[in-house]
Amino acid sequence: MVKRNVESEALYREVARLLVDRGNCVALTGAGVSAESGIPTFRTQGGLWEKYDPMEFASIEAFRKDPSKYWSLRGEFIKDSDLYQPNNAHIALAELEQMGIVRCVITQNIDGLHKKAGSKNVIEIHGNLMEIYCLACGKEYKAPYVPEGMPPHCLCGGILKPNTVLFGEELPVDVFMKAKETSATCRIMLLVGTSAIVHPAASLPYLAKENRAKIIEINIEKAFPEADYSIMEKAGTALPKIVDEINKFSHE
Ligand SMILES: [Zn+2]
């Protein structure tokens, strides 16, 4: 007989109840959510930055010197972007937004998968790799449609650059201000697939806590010591369970 984990079922139910009662939830997502879509991660063991020096391949200084180096590393991923699809975690967050529970997704991920999953209010604090623009005229291109060439050029002849924050670049002030305001006014913050220790995103849960928001952490390992609830599970497993629990309430 399969032993059922009663305690964790109760935990899912409690978290679902909290989300329904409080609403006004902001989700802060990180690499763990992308990893479940097969997106190569960077900082983890075996990640891209173990093989490639980010300062040489993905810093703004290197990009200015020779953009082809950056494009040689990232171009294929951009052109193959259709291979990567939103997973159950992205989809559940979009559903929670539709239910009026999640007000905003703040993400450290640059793959654009939250928008692809249907989330409307998304703050991409590190930008979006799939939005590519011309440094000369500002014309925008959308992945996977990027002109040929290494580096690719705009029709006007300008160099193309993805709309992401490279190493050595400041975050856009207005975007991060919006992330701070959103965090400071929420009643619940969901930390999903992020250890929330990398700055500047690391400050956001504390802004939420100052507003007496409850912090719900969904991560394969406990990473945020001050979380009110910790669900040690993959986001693509845990978030749909929470949505199911919420749907049960409306049928009770
Ligand atoms: Zn141009």
mmCIF file of N, CA and C and ligand atoms in Angstrom, residues 134-139 141 154-158 160, ligand 1:
data_model
loop_
_atom_site.group_PDB
_atom_site.id
_atom_site.type_symbol
_atom_site.label_atom_id
_atom_site.label_comp_id
_atom_site.label_asym_id
_atom_site.label_seq_id
_atom_site.Cartn_x
_atom_site.Cartn_y
_atom_site.Cartn_z
ATOM 1 N N CYS A 134 17.810 46.583 -32.385
ATOM 2 C CA CYS A 134 18.937 47.162 -33.119
ATOM 3 C C CYS A 134 19.525 48.309 -32.301
ATOM 4 N N LEU A 135 20.834 48.249 -32.083
ATOM 5 C CA LEU A 135 21.478 49.295 -31.290
ATOM 6 C C LEU A 135 21.501 50.631 -32.029
ATOM 7 N N ALA A 136 21.295 50.601 -33.363
ATOM 8 C CA ALA A 136 21.344 51.847 -34.134
ATOM 9 C C ALA A 136 19.968 52.502 -34.268
ATOM 10 N N CYS A 137 18.969 51.741 -34.721
ATOM 11 C CA CYS A 137 17.664 52.372 -35.002
ATOM 12 C C CYS A 137 16.571 51.937 -34.026
ATOM 13 N N GLY A 138 16.841 50.933 -33.191
ATOM 14 C CA GLY A 138 15.869 50.518 -32.187
ATOM 15 C C GLY A 138 14.827 49.528 -32.684
ATOM 16 N N LYS A 139 14.878 49.161 -33.962
ATOM 17 C CA LYS A 139 13.908 48.202 -34.490
ATOM 18 C C LYS A 139 13.981 46.900 -33.692
ATOM 19 N N TYR A 141 13.269 42.815 -33.133
ATOM 20 C CA TYR A 141 13.095 41.507 -33.761
ATOM 21 C C TYR A 141 12.671 40.531 -32.670
ATOM 22 N N CYS A 154 20.854 44.405 -38.237
ATOM 23 C CA CYS A 154 19.532 44.939 -38.610
ATOM 24 C C CYS A 154 19.536 45.280 -40.101
ATOM 25 N N LEU A 155 18.360 45.433 -40.665
ATOM 26 C CA LEU A 155 18.250 45.863 -42.059
ATOM 27 C C LEU A 155 18.995 47.177 -42.297
ATOM 28 N N CYS A 156 19.043 48.009 -41.249
ATOM 29 C CA CYS A 156 19.711 49.314 -41.375
ATOM 30 C C CYS A 156 21.225 49.187 -41.259
ATOM 31 N N GLY A 157 21.719 48.005 -40.913
ATOM 32 C CA GLY A 157 23.161 47.819 -40.774
ATOM 33 C C GLY A 157 23.644 47.831 -39.326
ATOM 34 N N GLY A 158 22.761 48.211 -38.405
ATOM 35 C CA GLY A 158 23.143 48.262 -36.988
ATOM 36 C C GLY A 158 23.317 46.869 -36.388
ATOM 37 N N LEU A 160 22.663 43.923 -33.678
ATOM 38 C CA LEU A 160 21.512 43.508 -32.871
ATOM 39 C C LEU A 160 21.973 43.010 -31.507
HETATM 40 ZN ZN ZN B 1 18.407 49.127 -37.264
#
